[in-house]
Structure formats: structure tokens, C-alpha cells
Amino acid sequence: MKILKYNQLDQSSDLNINKPRLSVLPNGDQILNITDICSKTLPFKKRENYKIISQMVEKNQMDIIIFPSLNKLGYNKLDILKTIKEFDDKGVNVCFKKENINTKNDDKSSNTVIYSILNFLISLFQNEDEIRKERQKDGIEKARLKGNYKKVGGKKPRLSIDQFFNKPKNSFCLEELKKGNSIRKSAINSDISAAQALKVKKFAEASGRL
């Protein structure tokens, strides 16, 4: 029997973990371990090792594919069901250990009952994810109203010239420059970088402050 054990990890320190690894059990069963390092939200068919798995299924080189759980196959309900049906139609038994699901019966016929169960479980996963996102949005909104929320990433809004010079360190640097100090000395005295002091000088000259 040829078995494929698949896993998905968000990250790993093992640089070779995404390379297929074959082992043979004492009874002769072959187990191919495949791991993708990617986001669990990435559709299964867009993952690095999907092509290898698909080709093996097409060539009837795989009897069973074992997933740790349903969410390792992705988040999109339609994509998951299509992938499961695709493998099932090729005679592969798709197993999910956590949910104790097998798409084939003992006589290797397709388990028609399983699709209703899969629909329920996948909907449950997606609902949980939507609830989590809603709670996150509510938390951000509450923090924003309290003035505690700072958005991570993205471009910072541009400051006007007046806003730029209203910053204490920039204002102090300007006064140092007006005294005739060098950019380097003005930067040191103002506790800012030389690059920032140069920016202060350029902005001051452009706005007639220096």
C-alpha cells in the first residue's frame, strides 16, 4: 500500500522539511511524507507540493492521503470539497485524523455520507474564523476610540512643514543651525540623526526659516 502523509506548517527551522521523504514499513507499505511551508489559508492547489501530489494521484501511485486535520487543506469550502472529490474520483482514500474521516468505505467505495459531514465541519471552521475576525475588528475599534490603537505597516501620513517644525527635536535642531552650528553638531545637540538634521536644514531653507 502506498500512503502519503501531508502536513502544512506556517514556518519551520528545518530547511529541508518541504522536500518529499520516503520510508518503508516492515510490512512493505511505502509512506511518503510531504510538508508545505505556507499559510494555511493558501489554497491547496497553489501550494509548492501540489503538483507532485496531483501527478502521483493521476498515475495511480497513491492509495491513501492522510491529513492531520481538515484545516490543513485550506479554508475555502469549495476548494476543499473539489480537492477531496478529485482525489476520491481517482480511487484515493482521503483521511483526516483529527476528525476521524475517511472518504472511502472498507470496500473502497466512495463514502457518500461523508460529504454532508464535510460540509458541516468546513462551515464550522469558516464560521469560527469569521467570528475571530469580527472580534478582532471590534477590539481594534474599541482601542481606536480609546486612542490606544496604532496601525502596523503602511505609509505614515505626510506632515506639513508647520507640523514638522512643531516637533521639539526638529525645532531645537533648527535653533542650533541658526546659531551657525554644523549639521553634525546640531544633530548631536538635538539628539537626532545627521540625516534628520540635514532634512531640517533643507526644509528650513525651503520654507524661509533659515
Coordinates of C-alpha atoms in Angstrom, one line a residue:
M1 CA 0.0 0.0 0.0
K2 CA 1.2 3.5 -0.9
I3 CA 0.5 6.1 1.7
L4 CA 1.1 9.9 1.5
K5 CA 1.2 11.8 4.8
Y6 CA 0.7 15.5 4.2
N7 CA 1.2 18.4 6.6
Q8 CA 1.2 22.2 6.4
L9 CA 3.3 24.5 8.7
D10 CA 3.4 28.2 8.9
Q11 CA 7.2 28.1 9.4
S12 CA 10.0 25.8 10.3
S13 CA 13.7 26.0 11.1
D14 CA 14.3 22.8 9.1
L15 CA 15.3 24.0 5.6
N16 CA 14.6 20.6 4.1
I17 CA 11.3 19.8 5.6
N18 CA 9.4 20.8 2.4
K19 CA 11.2 18.1 0.4
P20 CA 9.4 14.7 0.0
R21 CA 10.7 11.9 2.2
L22 CA 10.0 8.3 1.6
S23 CA 10.1 5.5 4.2
V24 CA 9.1 1.8 4.0
L25 CA 7.3 0.0 6.9
P26 CA 8.2 -3.6 7.8
N27 CA 5.0 -4.8 6.1
G28 CA 6.2 -3.3 2.8
D29 CA 3.9 -0.2 2.9
Q30 CA 5.5 2.8 1.5
I31 CA 5.0 6.2 3.2
L32 CA 5.8 9.4 1.5
N33 CA 5.9 12.4 3.9
I34 CA 5.3 15.8 2.3
T35 CA 5.2 19.2 4.1
D36 CA 4.4 22.6 2.7
I37 CA 5.7 25.7 4.5
C38 CA 2.9 28.3 3.8
S39 CA -0.1 30.0 5.2
K40 CA -3.0 27.6 6.0
T41 CA -5.2 30.0 4.1
L42 CA -3.3 29.4 0.8
P43 CA -5.5 27.2 -1.5
F44 CA -4.1 23.6 -1.7
K45 CA -3.7 23.8 -5.4
K46 CA -1.4 26.8 -5.2
R47 CA 1.0 25.2 -2.7
E48 CA 4.5 24.1 -3.7
N49 CA 4.0 20.4 -3.5
Y50 CA 0.5 20.1 -5.0
K51 CA 1.8 19.3 -8.5
I52 CA 3.8 16.4 -7.1
I53 CA 0.8 15.0 -5.3
S54 CA -1.5 15.5 -8.2
Q55 CA 0.8 13.8 -10.6
M56 CA 1.1 10.8 -8.3
V57 CA -2.7 10.5 -8.0
E58 CA -3.1 10.8 -11.8
K59 CA -0.6 7.9 -12.2
N60 CA -2.4 5.8 -9.6
Q61 CA 0.7 5.8 -7.4
M62 CA -1.1 6.6 -4.2
D63 CA -3.7 4.7 -2.3
I64 CA -4.2 6.9 0.8
I65 CA -3.6 10.6 1.6
I66 CA -3.6 11.4 5.3
F67 CA -4.1 15.0 6.5
P68 CA -3.7 15.9 10.2
S69 CA -6.9 17.8 10.1
L70 CA -9.3 19.5 7.6
N71 CA -7.9 23.0 8.1
K72 CA -4.5 21.8 6.7
L73 CA -6.2 21.6 3.3
G74 CA -7.2 25.2 3.2
Y75 CA -10.0 27.5 4.2
N76 CA -12.2 27.9 1.1
K77 CA -15.1 25.4 1.3
L78 CA -15.5 24.9 -2.4
D79 CA -11.7 24.4 -3.0
I80 CA -11.6 21.8 -0.2
L81 CA -14.5 19.8 -1.5
K82 CA -13.3 19.9 -5.1
T83 CA -9.8 18.7 -4.0
I84 CA -11.3 15.9 -1.9
K85 CA -13.6 14.8 -4.7
E86 CA -10.8 15.0 -7.3
F87 CA -8.7 12.6 -5.2
D88 CA -11.7 10.4 -4.3
D89 CA -12.7 10.0 -8.0
K90 CA -9.2 8.8 -8.7
G91 CA -9.6 6.0 -6.2
V92 CA -7.7 7.6 -3.4
N93 CA -8.9 7.4 0.2
V94 CA -8.5 10.8 1.8
C95 CA -8.2 10.7 5.6
F96 CA -8.4 13.4 8.2
K97 CA -7.0 12.1 11.5
K98 CA -8.4 14.8 13.9
E99 CA -11.9 14.5 12.5
N100 CA -11.6 10.7 12.1
I101 CA -12.9 11.0 8.5
N102 CA -12.2 8.6 5.5
T103 CA -13.7 9.3 2.1
K104 CA -13.7 5.6 1.2
N105 CA -15.6 2.7 2.8
D106 CA -13.9 -0.6 3.7
D107 CA -14.9 -2.0 0.3
K108 CA -13.1 1.1 -1.3
S109 CA -16.4 2.6 -2.5
S110 CA -16.9 6.3 -2.0
N111 CA -18.4 7.3 1.3
T112 CA -21.4 9.4 0.2
V113 CA -22.4 10.3 3.8
I114 CA -19.0 12.0 4.3
Y115 CA -19.8 14.9 2.1
S116 CA -22.6 16.1 4.3
I117 CA -20.3 15.8 7.3
L118 CA -17.5 17.7 5.5
N119 CA -19.9 20.5 4.6
F120 CA -20.9 20.9 8.2
L121 CA -17.3 20.8 9.5
I122 CA -15.9 23.2 6.9
S123 CA -18.7 25.6 7.5
L124 CA -18.0 25.4 11.2
F125 CA -14.3 26.2 10.6
Q126 CA -15.2 29.2 8.4
N127 CA -17.7 30.5 10.9
E128 CA -15.1 30.3 13.7
D129 CA -12.7 32.2 11.5
E130 CA -15.3 34.9 10.7
I131 CA -16.2 35.2 14.4
R132 CA -12.5 35.6 15.2
K133 CA -12.1 38.3 12.6
E134 CA -15.2 40.2 13.8
R135 CA -13.9 40.1 17.4
Q136 CA -10.6 41.4 16.2
K137 CA -12.3 44.2 14.3
D138 CA -14.4 45.1 17.4
G139 CA -11.2 45.1 19.5
I140 CA -9.5 47.4 17.1
E141 CA -12.5 49.7 17.0
K142 CA -12.6 49.9 20.8
A143 CA -8.9 50.6 21.0
R144 CA -9.2 53.3 18.3
L145 CA -11.9 55.0 20.3
K146 CA -9.7 55.0 23.4
G147 CA -6.8 56.3 21.4
N148 CA -4.7 53.2 22.0
Y149 CA -4.7 51.7 18.6
K150 CA -1.7 52.1 16.3
K151 CA -1.9 50.6 12.8
V152 CA 1.1 48.4 11.9
G153 CA 2.6 48.8 8.5
G154 CA 1.5 51.1 5.6
K155 CA 2.7 54.5 4.8
K156 CA 2.8 57.1 7.5
P157 CA 0.8 60.3 6.7
R158 CA 2.9 63.2 5.5
L159 CA 3.5 66.1 7.8
S160 CA 3.0 69.7 6.8
I161 CA 6.1 72.0 7.2
D162 CA 4.5 73.5 10.3
Q163 CA 3.8 70.1 11.8
F164 CA 7.4 69.0 11.0
F165 CA 8.9 72.0 12.9
N166 CA 6.4 71.7 15.7
K167 CA 8.3 68.5 16.7
P168 CA 10.5 69.5 19.7
K169 CA 13.7 67.9 18.4
N170 CA 13.3 69.3 14.9
S171 CA 12.6 72.8 16.4
F172 CA 15.6 72.5 18.6
C173 CA 17.8 71.4 15.7
L174 CA 16.7 74.5 13.7
E175 CA 17.7 76.8 16.6
E176 CA 21.1 75.1 16.6
L177 CA 21.5 75.6 12.9
K178 CA 20.6 79.2 13.3
K179 CA 23.5 79.6 15.7
G180 CA 25.8 78.6 12.9
N181 CA 26.5 75.1 14.1
S182 CA 27.3 72.3 11.6
I183 CA 24.7 69.7 10.7
R184 CA 26.7 67.1 12.7
K185 CA 26.9 69.2 15.8
S186 CA 23.3 70.3 15.5
A187 CA 22.2 66.7 15.2
I188 CA 24.2 65.7 18.3
N189 CA 22.9 68.6 20.4
S190 CA 19.3 67.8 19.3
D191 CA 19.6 64.1 19.8
I192 CA 18.7 63.2 16.2
S193 CA 20.5 61.6 13.3
A194 CA 22.7 63.6 10.9
A195 CA 20.2 62.6 8.1
Q196 CA 17.3 64.1 10.1
A197 CA 19.3 67.3 10.8
L198 CA 20.0 67.6 7.1
K199 CA 16.3 67.3 6.4
V200 CA 15.7 70.0 9.0
K201 CA 18.2 72.3 7.2
K202 CA 16.7 71.6 3.7
F203 CA 13.1 72.2 4.9
A204 CA 14.1 75.3 6.8
E205 CA 15.8 76.8 3.8
A206 CA 12.9 75.9 1.5
S207 CA 10.3 77.5 3.9
G208 CA 12.4 80.6 4.6
R209 CA 13.1 79.6 8.2
L210 CA 16.8 79.6 7.7

